[in-house]
C-alpha cells in the first residue's frame, strides 16, 4: 500500500508587504484584489488546521499542485519555502507551479530559487520532472506562465508534451502507477480567462499514451473528470479546493485528498478519501470512492 496526499492552492497569508518597485503592472491589481477580497478567503489558521489533520494520517508522499503565493512578490517566496518544509523535505513533497507563483516573469526565478528542490526530478531539474516513489511515478508538469492583466491562463507547451509522452511510454513499460501533477485542470467549467490554453493537447497525449491519475488545483473546487485513455480506458482527473479556503467565505471550504494505492504492477487500484474543514473548525472525512479499480 502506498498513500499519496494532495493539497493545492494554499495562497499563503498574510501577504507580506511588497517592495514599492514591485507594485507595477499586473501586481497592482493582484495586490488590490488581495486586500479587498482574497485575504478574507485564504486563512492561515484554516490552512494550519488542514495540514495538522493531514499529518495525523498515514501517508507516504505529499503533492502540492501550485499557487503557494499570491502576486509573486519576492517577499512571498521564503515563507513559501518554510511552509513547504513544514510539510516535509523535498524528497517527500512534490510541487508544481501555479499561475500565482509565476504571476509575473520574476516569479519563475524566485520559485526556482526557493521551491526548486520540490519541483525537480530524481535525475534532473527540467519539466516535466519524474520522481519514482514506491509503485508510483510522479510526473510534474508546469503550466504556470506569466500572463497579461486579468488573465489566469496556463500553458504547457510542445516541449513538455514531447517529454511527457516519452515518460508515459517508458513508465508504462515499468508498469508504474503514473500520476501527472499539473496546476491547471485539463477539464474545467471556469471562465476562458482561467483556462489551460493547450488542454486539448494534454488530453490528446493522455488519450494516446495513458496515465493512471491526474492531480490538479487552480479552480479551488473538488472536481473529478474522466479523460479518455488508450483502448477505451478512462483516466480520472481530480482537483481539490484551496487548502486555505475559509468555510462560509469561500465557495468551497479547504480540503485535501488521500489516494490509497494498492494492487499489482499494471493492475493498480486507487481509493480516494477526501477530508475537509467544517464550519465549526473540525476536519472530517467528506468522501471515499474507488478511482481506479
Ligand atoms: Fe489558486
Ligand atoms: Fe491558479
PDB file of C-alpha atoms and ligand atoms in Angstrom:
ATOM      1  CA  UNK A   1       0.000   0.000   0.000  1.00  0.00           C
ATOM      2  CA  UNK A   2       1.229   3.485  -0.876  1.00  0.00           C
ATOM      3  CA  UNK A   3      -0.674   6.638   0.051  1.00  0.00           C
ATOM      4  CA  UNK A   4      -0.338   9.947  -1.762  1.00  0.00           C
ATOM      5  CA  UNK A   5      -1.703  13.135  -0.229  1.00  0.00           C
ATOM      6  CA  UNK A   6      -2.835  16.005  -2.456  1.00  0.00           C
ATOM      7  CA  UNK A   7      -3.367  19.600  -1.464  1.00  0.00           C
ATOM      8  CA  UNK A   8      -3.356  22.728  -3.541  1.00  0.00           C
ATOM      9  CA  UNK A   9      -3.618  26.490  -3.760  1.00  0.00           C
ATOM     10  CA  UNK A  10      -2.626  27.468  -0.205  1.00  0.00           C
ATOM     11  CA  UNK A  11      -2.281  31.134  -1.324  1.00  0.00           C
ATOM     12  CA  UNK A  12      -0.257  31.843   1.811  1.00  0.00           C
ATOM     13  CA  UNK A  13      -1.497  34.604   4.079  1.00  0.00           C
ATOM     14  CA  UNK A  14      -0.677  37.158   5.268  1.00  0.00           C
ATOM     15  CA  UNK A  15       0.633  38.765   2.117  1.00  0.00           C
ATOM     16  CA  UNK A  16       3.984  40.327   3.099  1.00  0.00           C
ATOM     17  CA  UNK A  17       4.387  43.983   2.140  1.00  0.00           C
ATOM     18  CA  UNK A  18       5.699  44.075  -1.424  1.00  0.00           C
ATOM     19  CA  UNK A  19       8.519  46.410  -2.416  1.00  0.00           C
ATOM     20  CA  UNK A  20       7.157  49.647  -3.867  1.00  0.00           C
ATOM     21  CA  UNK A  21       9.112  48.875  -7.016  1.00  0.00           C
ATOM     22  CA  UNK A  22       7.148  45.626  -7.365  1.00  0.00           C
ATOM     23  CA  UNK A  23       3.783  47.376  -7.404  1.00  0.00           C
ATOM     24  CA  UNK A  24       3.655  47.994 -11.089  1.00  0.00           C
ATOM     25  CA  UNK A  25       1.630  46.358 -13.839  1.00  0.00           C
ATOM     26  CA  UNK A  26      -0.234  43.199 -13.010  1.00  0.00           C
ATOM     27  CA  UNK A  27       0.906  43.059  -9.392  1.00  0.00           C
ATOM     28  CA  UNK A  28      -1.048  46.270  -8.518  1.00  0.00           C
ATOM     29  CA  UNK A  29      -4.382  44.704  -9.404  1.00  0.00           C
ATOM     30  CA  UNK A  30      -3.380  41.478  -7.672  1.00  0.00           C
ATOM     31  CA  UNK A  31      -2.476  43.436  -4.561  1.00  0.00           C
ATOM     32  CA  UNK A  32      -5.763  45.385  -4.551  1.00  0.00           C
ATOM     33  CA  UNK A  33      -7.661  42.168  -5.181  1.00  0.00           C
ATOM     34  CA  UNK A  34      -5.934  40.552  -2.202  1.00  0.00           C
ATOM     35  CA  UNK A  35      -6.680  43.475   0.124  1.00  0.00           C
ATOM     36  CA  UNK A  36     -10.314  43.773  -0.958  1.00  0.00           C
ATOM     37  CA  UNK A  37     -11.363  40.150  -1.256  1.00  0.00           C
ATOM     38  CA  UNK A  38      -8.862  37.321  -1.249  1.00  0.00           C
ATOM     39  CA  UNK A  39      -7.414  37.948   2.215  1.00  0.00           C
ATOM     40  CA  UNK A  40     -10.826  37.101   3.682  1.00  0.00           C
ATOM     41  CA  UNK A  41     -10.938  33.819   1.753  1.00  0.00           C
ATOM     42  CA  UNK A  42      -7.420  32.455   2.314  1.00  0.00           C
ATOM     43  CA  UNK A  43      -6.968  31.943   6.044  1.00  0.00           C
ATOM     44  CA  UNK A  44      -3.666  30.795   7.502  1.00  0.00           C
ATOM     45  CA  UNK A  45      -5.446  29.290  10.520  1.00  0.00           C
ATOM     46  CA  UNK A  46      -7.583  27.133   8.221  1.00  0.00           C
ATOM     47  CA  UNK A  47      -4.506  26.008   6.301  1.00  0.00           C
ATOM     48  CA  UNK A  48      -2.718  25.055   9.516  1.00  0.00           C
ATOM     49  CA  UNK A  49      -5.781  23.131  10.711  1.00  0.00           C
ATOM     50  CA  UNK A  50      -5.888  21.194   7.451  1.00  0.00           C
ATOM     51  CA  UNK A  51      -2.196  20.331   7.366  1.00  0.00           C
ATOM     52  CA  UNK A  52      -2.281  19.282  11.045  1.00  0.00           C
ATOM     53  CA  UNK A  53      -5.057  16.845  10.151  1.00  0.00           C
ATOM     54  CA  UNK A  54      -3.048  15.563   7.185  1.00  0.00           C
ATOM     55  CA  UNK A  55      -0.011  14.959   9.351  1.00  0.00           C
ATOM     56  CA  UNK A  56      -2.103  12.845  11.720  1.00  0.00           C
ATOM     57  CA  UNK A  57      -2.940  10.489   8.808  1.00  0.00           C
ATOM     58  CA  UNK A  58      -0.796   7.780   7.335  1.00  0.00           C
ATOM     59  CA  UNK A  59       0.741   8.780   4.041  1.00  0.00           C
ATOM     60  CA  UNK A  60       3.931   8.239   2.087  1.00  0.00           C
ATOM     61  CA  UNK A  61       4.217  11.363  -0.046  1.00  0.00           C
ATOM     62  CA  UNK A  62       2.581  14.807  -0.380  1.00  0.00           C
ATOM     63  CA  UNK A  63       1.779  16.548  -3.663  1.00  0.00           C
ATOM     64  CA  UNK A  64       1.132  20.301  -3.866  1.00  0.00           C
ATOM     65  CA  UNK A  65      -0.372  21.441  -7.178  1.00  0.00           C
ATOM     66  CA  UNK A  66       0.576  25.106  -7.142  1.00  0.00           C
ATOM     67  CA  UNK A  67      -0.388  28.642  -6.108  1.00  0.00           C
ATOM     68  CA  UNK A  68       1.658  28.786  -2.911  1.00  0.00           C
ATOM     69  CA  UNK A  69       1.982  32.578  -3.209  1.00  0.00           C
ATOM     70  CA  UNK A  70      -0.319  35.337  -4.461  1.00  0.00           C
ATOM     71  CA  UNK A  71       1.297  38.101  -6.507  1.00  0.00           C
ATOM     72  CA  UNK A  72       4.814  36.622  -6.814  1.00  0.00           C
ATOM     73  CA  UNK A  73       6.361  39.405  -4.729  1.00  0.00           C
ATOM     74  CA  UNK A  74       9.895  38.461  -3.719  1.00  0.00           C
ATOM     75  CA  UNK A  75       8.999  38.514  -0.013  1.00  0.00           C
ATOM     76  CA  UNK A  76       6.331  35.810  -0.503  1.00  0.00           C
ATOM     77  CA  UNK A  77       8.772  33.093  -1.563  1.00  0.00           C
ATOM     78  CA  UNK A  78      10.910  32.486   1.564  1.00  0.00           C
ATOM     79  CA  UNK A  79       7.745  31.977   3.701  1.00  0.00           C
ATOM     80  CA  UNK A  80       6.514  29.682   0.917  1.00  0.00           C
ATOM     81  CA  UNK A  81       9.632  27.563   1.254  1.00  0.00           C
ATOM     82  CA  UNK A  82       9.252  27.466   5.040  1.00  0.00           C
ATOM     83  CA  UNK A  83       5.690  26.262   4.554  1.00  0.00           C
ATOM     84  CA  UNK A  84       6.808  23.531   2.117  1.00  0.00           C
ATOM     85  CA  UNK A  85       9.478  22.467   4.606  1.00  0.00           C
ATOM     86  CA  UNK A  86       6.788  22.244   7.292  1.00  0.00           C
ATOM     87  CA  UNK A  87       5.149  19.542   5.149  1.00  0.00           C
ATOM     88  CA  UNK A  88       8.345  17.578   4.684  1.00  0.00           C
ATOM     89  CA  UNK A  89      11.686  17.614   2.953  1.00  0.00           C
ATOM     90  CA  UNK A  90      11.949  17.894  -0.798  1.00  0.00           C
ATOM     91  CA  UNK A  91      12.181  14.134  -1.290  1.00  0.00           C
ATOM     92  CA  UNK A  92       8.830  13.619   0.423  1.00  0.00           C
ATOM     93  CA  UNK A  93       6.921  16.532  -1.119  1.00  0.00           C
ATOM     94  CA  UNK A  94       6.379  17.215  -4.834  1.00  0.00           C
ATOM     95  CA  UNK A  95       5.227  20.610  -6.100  1.00  0.00           C
ATOM     96  CA  UNK A  96       4.313  22.072  -9.483  1.00  0.00           C
ATOM     97  CA  UNK A  97       3.996  25.843 -10.006  1.00  0.00           C
ATOM     98  CA  UNK A  98       0.676  27.646 -10.385  1.00  0.00           C
ATOM     99  CA  UNK A  99      -0.174  30.847 -12.204  1.00  0.00           C
ATOM    100  CA  UNK A 100       0.074  32.872  -8.972  1.00  0.00           C
ATOM    101  CA  UNK A 101       3.599  31.562  -8.360  1.00  0.00           C
ATOM    102  CA  UNK A 102       4.585  32.774 -11.843  1.00  0.00           C
ATOM    103  CA  UNK A 103       2.229  35.786 -11.670  1.00  0.00           C
ATOM    104  CA  UNK A 104       4.899  37.926 -13.316  1.00  0.00           C
ATOM    105  CA  UNK A 105       8.109  36.910 -15.031  1.00  0.00           C
ATOM    106  CA  UNK A 106      10.259  37.320 -11.897  1.00  0.00           C
ATOM    107  CA  UNK A 107       8.128  34.678 -10.158  1.00  0.00           C
ATOM    108  CA  UNK A 108       9.754  31.898 -12.189  1.00  0.00           C
ATOM    109  CA  UNK A 109      13.166  32.946 -10.884  1.00  0.00           C
ATOM    110  CA  UNK A 110      12.015  33.199  -7.270  1.00  0.00           C
ATOM    111  CA  UNK A 111      10.158  29.869  -7.482  1.00  0.00           C
ATOM    112  CA  UNK A 112      13.219  28.127  -8.923  1.00  0.00           C
ATOM    113  CA  UNK A 113      15.384  29.552  -6.140  1.00  0.00           C
ATOM    114  CA  UNK A 114      13.098  28.833  -3.186  1.00  0.00           C
ATOM    115  CA  UNK A 115      10.995  25.868  -4.341  1.00  0.00           C
ATOM    116  CA  UNK A 116      13.418  24.297  -6.834  1.00  0.00           C
ATOM    117  CA  UNK A 117      14.223  21.220  -4.753  1.00  0.00           C
ATOM    118  CA  UNK A 118      10.489  20.444  -4.556  1.00  0.00           C
ATOM    119  CA  UNK A 119       9.967  20.750  -8.314  1.00  0.00           C
ATOM    120  CA  UNK A 120      12.856  18.724  -9.698  1.00  0.00           C
ATOM    121  CA  UNK A 121      13.128  15.108 -10.722  1.00  0.00           C
ATOM    122  CA  UNK A 122      15.217  12.294  -9.306  1.00  0.00           C
ATOM    123  CA  UNK A 123      17.764  12.826 -12.078  1.00  0.00           C
ATOM    124  CA  UNK A 124      17.376  16.427 -13.268  1.00  0.00           C
ATOM    125  CA  UNK A 125      15.590  19.726 -12.780  1.00  0.00           C
ATOM    126  CA  UNK A 126      13.668  20.065 -16.039  1.00  0.00           C
ATOM    127  CA  UNK A 127       9.932  19.976 -16.668  1.00  0.00           C
ATOM    128  CA  UNK A 128       8.232  17.624 -16.834  1.00  0.00           C
ATOM    129  CA  UNK A 129      10.140  16.098 -13.943  1.00  0.00           C
ATOM    130  CA  UNK A 130       9.996  12.467 -12.884  1.00  0.00           C
ATOM    131  CA  UNK A 131      10.120  11.027  -9.389  1.00  0.00           C
ATOM    132  CA  UNK A 132       9.734   7.343  -8.633  1.00  0.00           C
ATOM    133  CA  UNK A 133       8.251   6.692  -5.205  1.00  0.00           C
ATOM    134  CA  UNK A 134       7.177   3.167  -4.262  1.00  0.00           C
ATOM    135  CA  UNK A 135       4.888   1.896  -7.043  1.00  0.00           C
ATOM    136  CA  UNK A 136       4.175   5.455  -8.176  1.00  0.00           C
ATOM    137  CA  UNK A 137       5.750   7.596 -10.882  1.00  0.00           C
ATOM    138  CA  UNK A 138       5.093  11.273 -10.204  1.00  0.00           C
ATOM    139  CA  UNK A 139       5.321  13.379 -13.347  1.00  0.00           C
ATOM    140  CA  UNK A 140       5.385  17.110 -12.606  1.00  0.00           C
ATOM    141  CA  UNK A 141       4.200  19.293 -15.477  1.00  0.00           C
ATOM    142  CA  UNK A 142       4.483  23.074 -15.309  1.00  0.00           C
ATOM    143  CA  UNK A 143       1.501  25.089 -16.567  1.00  0.00           C
ATOM    144  CA  UNK A 144       2.364  28.308 -14.717  1.00  0.00           C
ATOM    145  CA  UNK A 145       3.301  31.085 -17.127  1.00  0.00           C
ATOM    146  CA  UNK A 146       3.197  34.872 -16.769  1.00  0.00           C
ATOM    147  CA  UNK A 147       0.020  36.216 -18.371  1.00  0.00           C
ATOM    148  CA  UNK A 148      -1.485  39.548 -19.290  1.00  0.00           C
ATOM    149  CA  UNK A 149      -3.549  41.651 -16.899  1.00  0.00           C
ATOM    150  CA  UNK A 150      -6.797  39.961 -15.857  1.00  0.00           C
ATOM    151  CA  UNK A 151      -5.686  36.558 -17.150  1.00  0.00           C
ATOM    152  CA  UNK A 152      -5.007  33.375 -15.167  1.00  0.00           C
ATOM    153  CA  UNK A 153      -4.436  31.005 -18.063  1.00  0.00           C
ATOM    154  CA  UNK A 154      -1.898  28.211 -18.142  1.00  0.00           C
ATOM    155  CA  UNK A 155       0.247  26.765 -20.909  1.00  0.00           C
ATOM    156  CA  UNK A 156       2.256  23.536 -21.034  1.00  0.00           C
ATOM    157  CA  UNK A 157       3.866  23.879 -24.446  1.00  0.00           C
ATOM    158  CA  UNK A 158       5.155  21.488 -27.124  1.00  0.00           C
ATOM    159  CA  UNK A 159       8.480  20.700 -25.454  1.00  0.00           C
ATOM    160  CA  UNK A 160       6.807  19.468 -22.266  1.00  0.00           C
ATOM    161  CA  UNK A 161       4.225  17.455 -24.217  1.00  0.00           C
ATOM    162  CA  UNK A 162       7.022  15.652 -26.066  1.00  0.00           C
ATOM    163  CA  UNK A 163       8.779  14.889 -22.776  1.00  0.00           C
ATOM    164  CA  UNK A 164       5.517  13.814 -21.173  1.00  0.00           C
ATOM    165  CA  UNK A 165       4.703  11.371 -23.991  1.00  0.00           C
ATOM    166  CA  UNK A 166       8.143   9.765 -23.733  1.00  0.00           C
ATOM    167  CA  UNK A 167       7.889   9.435 -19.942  1.00  0.00           C
ATOM    168  CA  UNK A 168       4.387   7.969 -20.066  1.00  0.00           C
ATOM    169  CA  UNK A 169       5.511   5.276 -22.526  1.00  0.00           C
ATOM    170  CA  UNK A 170       8.625   4.372 -20.518  1.00  0.00           C
ATOM    171  CA  UNK A 171       6.711   4.224 -17.247  1.00  0.00           C
ATOM    172  CA  UNK A 172       4.014   2.105 -18.835  1.00  0.00           C
ATOM    173  CA  UNK A 173       6.726  -0.441 -19.639  1.00  0.00           C
ATOM    174  CA  UNK A 174       7.798  -0.274 -15.973  1.00  0.00           C
ATOM    175  CA  UNK A 175       4.144  -0.897 -15.053  1.00  0.00           C
ATOM    176  CA  UNK A 176       4.184   2.052 -12.682  1.00  0.00           C
ATOM    177  CA  UNK A 177       1.129   3.861 -11.372  1.00  0.00           C
ATOM    178  CA  UNK A 178       1.557   7.027 -13.456  1.00  0.00           C
ATOM    179  CA  UNK A 179       0.410  10.191 -11.682  1.00  0.00           C
ATOM    180  CA  UNK A 180       0.555  13.514 -13.550  1.00  0.00           C
ATOM    181  CA  UNK A 181       0.758  16.690 -11.441  1.00  0.00           C
ATOM    182  CA  UNK A 182      -0.357  19.921 -13.120  1.00  0.00           C
ATOM    183  CA  UNK A 183      -1.806  23.142 -11.714  1.00  0.00           C
ATOM    184  CA  UNK A 184      -4.460  23.889 -14.357  1.00  0.00           C
ATOM    185  CA  UNK A 185      -7.277  21.359 -14.870  1.00  0.00           C
ATOM    186  CA  UNK A 186      -7.496  19.589 -18.248  1.00  0.00           C
ATOM    187  CA  UNK A 187     -11.303  19.915 -17.990  1.00  0.00           C
ATOM    188  CA  UNK A 188     -12.965  22.897 -16.310  1.00  0.00           C
ATOM    189  CA  UNK A 189     -16.163  24.905 -16.234  1.00  0.00           C
ATOM    190  CA  UNK A 190     -14.303  28.045 -15.164  1.00  0.00           C
ATOM    191  CA  UNK A 191     -14.130  31.093 -17.439  1.00  0.00           C
ATOM    192  CA  UNK A 192     -11.919  31.284 -20.527  1.00  0.00           C
ATOM    193  CA  UNK A 193      -9.549  33.704 -18.790  1.00  0.00           C
ATOM    194  CA  UNK A 194      -8.627  30.897 -16.363  1.00  0.00           C
ATOM    195  CA  UNK A 195      -8.270  28.052 -18.827  1.00  0.00           C
ATOM    196  CA  UNK A 196      -5.367  25.839 -19.752  1.00  0.00           C
ATOM    197  CA  UNK A 197      -4.875  27.055 -23.298  1.00  0.00           C
ATOM    198  CA  UNK A 198      -3.419  23.762 -24.507  1.00  0.00           C
ATOM    199  CA  UNK A 199      -5.824  21.494 -22.614  1.00  0.00           C
ATOM    200  CA  UNK A 200      -6.757  19.699 -25.844  1.00  0.00           C
ATOM    201  CA  UNK A 201      -3.132  18.766 -26.464  1.00  0.00           C
ATOM    202  CA  UNK A 202      -2.806  17.452 -22.894  1.00  0.00           C
ATOM    203  CA  UNK A 203      -5.916  15.321 -23.383  1.00  0.00           C
ATOM    204  CA  UNK A 204      -4.522  14.005 -26.668  1.00  0.00           C
ATOM    205  CA  UNK A 205      -1.239  12.953 -25.027  1.00  0.00           C
ATOM    206  CA  UNK A 206      -3.158  11.139 -22.273  1.00  0.00           C
ATOM    207  CA  UNK A 207      -5.530   9.517 -24.778  1.00  0.00           C
ATOM    208  CA  UNK A 208      -2.564   8.212 -26.757  1.00  0.00           C
ATOM    209  CA  UNK A 209      -0.008   7.335 -24.068  1.00  0.00           C
ATOM    210  CA  UNK A 210      -2.191   6.755 -20.988  1.00  0.00           C
ATOM    211  CA  UNK A 211      -1.862   7.676 -17.321  1.00  0.00           C
ATOM    212  CA  UNK A 212      -3.487   6.310 -14.191  1.00  0.00           C
ATOM    213  CA  UNK A 213      -4.284   9.592 -12.414  1.00  0.00           C
ATOM    214  CA  UNK A 214      -4.098  13.353 -12.982  1.00  0.00           C
ATOM    215  CA  UNK A 215      -3.977  15.698  -9.956  1.00  0.00           C
ATOM    216  CA  UNK A 216      -4.606  19.428 -10.314  1.00  0.00           C
ATOM    217  CA  UNK A 217      -5.631  22.598  -8.488  1.00  0.00           C
ATOM    218  CA  UNK A 218      -6.471  26.123  -9.750  1.00  0.00           C
ATOM    219  CA  UNK A 219     -10.296  26.090  -9.742  1.00  0.00           C
ATOM    220  CA  UNK A 220     -10.443  25.892  -5.914  1.00  0.00           C
ATOM    221  CA  UNK A 221     -13.143  23.223  -6.115  1.00  0.00           C
ATOM    222  CA  UNK A 222     -13.398  19.493  -5.560  1.00  0.00           C
ATOM    223  CA  UNK A 223     -13.508  18.129  -9.107  1.00  0.00           C
ATOM    224  CA  UNK A 224     -13.495  14.761 -10.828  1.00  0.00           C
ATOM    225  CA  UNK A 225     -13.448  14.430 -14.600  1.00  0.00           C
ATOM    226  CA  UNK A 226     -12.819  11.309 -16.634  1.00  0.00           C
ATOM    227  CA  UNK A 227     -10.390  11.700 -19.505  1.00  0.00           C
ATOM    228  CA  UNK A 228     -10.144   9.350 -22.418  1.00  0.00           C
ATOM    229  CA  UNK A 229      -7.238   6.904 -22.170  1.00  0.00           C
ATOM    230  CA  UNK A 230      -5.922   4.391 -24.732  1.00  0.00           C
ATOM    231  CA  UNK A 231      -8.116   1.444 -25.728  1.00  0.00           C
ATOM    232  CA  UNK A 232     -11.364   2.683 -24.167  1.00  0.00           C
ATOM    233  CA  UNK A 233      -9.834   3.240 -20.705  1.00  0.00           C
ATOM    234  CA  UNK A 234     -10.659   6.265 -18.591  1.00  0.00           C
ATOM    235  CA  UNK A 235      -8.255   8.385 -16.566  1.00  0.00           C
ATOM    236  CA  UNK A 236      -9.504  10.294 -13.509  1.00  0.00           C
ATOM    237  CA  UNK A 237      -8.511  13.968 -13.254  1.00  0.00           C
ATOM    238  CA  UNK A 238      -9.005  15.162  -9.691  1.00  0.00           C
ATOM    239  CA  UNK A 239      -8.984  18.690  -8.264  1.00  0.00           C
ATOM    240  CA  UNK A 240      -9.096  19.858  -4.659  1.00  0.00           C
ATOM    241  CA  UNK A 241     -10.363  23.116  -3.105  1.00  0.00           C
ATOM    242  CA  UNK A 242      -7.846  25.710  -1.909  1.00  0.00           C
ATOM    243  CA  UNK A 243      -6.111  24.372   1.206  1.00  0.00           C
ATOM    244  CA  UNK A 244      -6.672  27.693   2.999  1.00  0.00           C
ATOM    245  CA  UNK A 245     -10.287  28.418   1.951  1.00  0.00           C
ATOM    246  CA  UNK A 246     -12.273  29.695   4.937  1.00  0.00           C
ATOM    247  CA  UNK A 247     -15.623  27.931   5.496  1.00  0.00           C
ATOM    248  CA  UNK A 248     -18.584  30.255   4.939  1.00  0.00           C
ATOM    249  CA  UNK A 249     -16.456  32.739   2.983  1.00  0.00           C
ATOM    250  CA  UNK A 250     -15.015  30.699   0.121  1.00  0.00           C
ATOM    251  CA  UNK A 251     -17.278  28.882  -2.345  1.00  0.00           C
ATOM    252  CA  UNK A 252     -15.796  25.610  -1.094  1.00  0.00           C
ATOM    253  CA  UNK A 253     -14.009  25.214   2.228  1.00  0.00           C
ATOM    254  CA  UNK A 254     -10.476  23.874   2.461  1.00  0.00           C
ATOM    255  CA  UNK A 255      -9.981  20.161   1.827  1.00  0.00           C
ATOM    256  CA  UNK A 256      -7.347  17.677   0.706  1.00  0.00           C
ATOM    257  CA  UNK A 257      -7.374  14.190  -0.761  1.00  0.00           C
ATOM    258  CA  UNK A 258      -5.600  10.963   0.052  1.00  0.00           C
ATOM    259  CA  UNK A 259      -5.106   8.342  -2.668  1.00  0.00           C
ATOM    260  CA  UNK A 260      -4.538   4.867  -1.299  1.00  0.00           C
ATOM    261  CA  UNK A 261      -2.785   2.794  -3.956  1.00  0.00           C
ATOM    262  CA  UNK A 262      -2.809  -0.995  -3.855  1.00  0.00           C
ATOM    263  CA  UNK A 263      -2.780  -3.835  -6.333  1.00  0.00           C
ATOM    264  CA  UNK A 264      -0.152  -5.230  -8.627  1.00  0.00           C
ATOM    265  CA  UNK A 265       2.122  -3.713 -11.291  1.00  0.00           C
ATOM    266  CA  UNK A 266      -0.029  -2.822 -14.282  1.00  0.00           C
ATOM    267  CA  UNK A 267      -3.241  -3.527 -12.326  1.00  0.00           C
ATOM    268  CA  UNK A 268      -3.375  -0.757  -9.748  1.00  0.00           C
ATOM    269  CA  UNK A 269      -6.295   0.058  -7.502  1.00  0.00           C
ATOM    270  CA  UNK A 270      -6.703   3.521  -6.053  1.00  0.00           C
ATOM    271  CA  UNK A 271      -9.185   4.694  -3.452  1.00  0.00           C
ATOM    272  CA  UNK A 272      -9.689   8.422  -2.909  1.00  0.00           C
ATOM    273  CA  UNK A 273     -10.502   9.804   0.529  1.00  0.00           C
ATOM    274  CA  UNK A 274     -11.442  13.497   0.795  1.00  0.00           C
ATOM    275  CA  UNK A 275     -11.048  15.287   4.137  1.00  0.00           C
ATOM    276  CA  UNK A 276     -12.184  18.884   4.657  1.00  0.00           C
ATOM    277  CA  UNK A 277     -12.752  21.680   7.142  1.00  0.00           C
ATOM    278  CA  UNK A 278     -16.256  22.176   8.552  1.00  0.00           C
ATOM    279  CA  UNK A 279     -17.891  25.456   9.646  1.00  0.00           C
ATOM    280  CA  UNK A 280     -17.093  24.679  13.282  1.00  0.00           C
ATOM    281  CA  UNK A 281     -13.420  24.162  12.603  1.00  0.00           C
ATOM    282  CA  UNK A 282     -13.204  20.370  12.560  1.00  0.00           C
ATOM    283  CA  UNK A 283     -11.626  18.343   9.754  1.00  0.00           C
ATOM    284  CA  UNK A 284     -13.763  15.380   8.733  1.00  0.00           C
ATOM    285  CA  UNK A 285     -13.917  12.732   6.035  1.00  0.00           C
ATOM    286  CA  UNK A 286     -16.194  14.011   3.262  1.00  0.00           C
ATOM    287  CA  UNK A 287     -15.996  11.317   0.645  1.00  0.00           C
ATOM    288  CA  UNK A 288     -14.479   7.936  -0.101  1.00  0.00           C
ATOM    289  CA  UNK A 289     -14.572   6.312  -3.533  1.00  0.00           C
ATOM    290  CA  UNK A 290     -12.665   3.931  -5.782  1.00  0.00           C
ATOM    291  CA  UNK A 291     -10.991   5.854  -8.602  1.00  0.00           C
ATOM    292  CA  UNK A 292      -9.020   3.083 -10.221  1.00  0.00           C
ATOM    293  CA  UNK A 293     -10.188  -0.500  -9.808  1.00  0.00           C
TER     294      UNK A 293
HETATM  295 FE1  LIG B   1      -5.310  29.298  -6.892  1.00  0.00          FE
HETATM  296 FE1  LIG B   2      -4.309  29.064 -10.111  1.00  0.00          FE
END
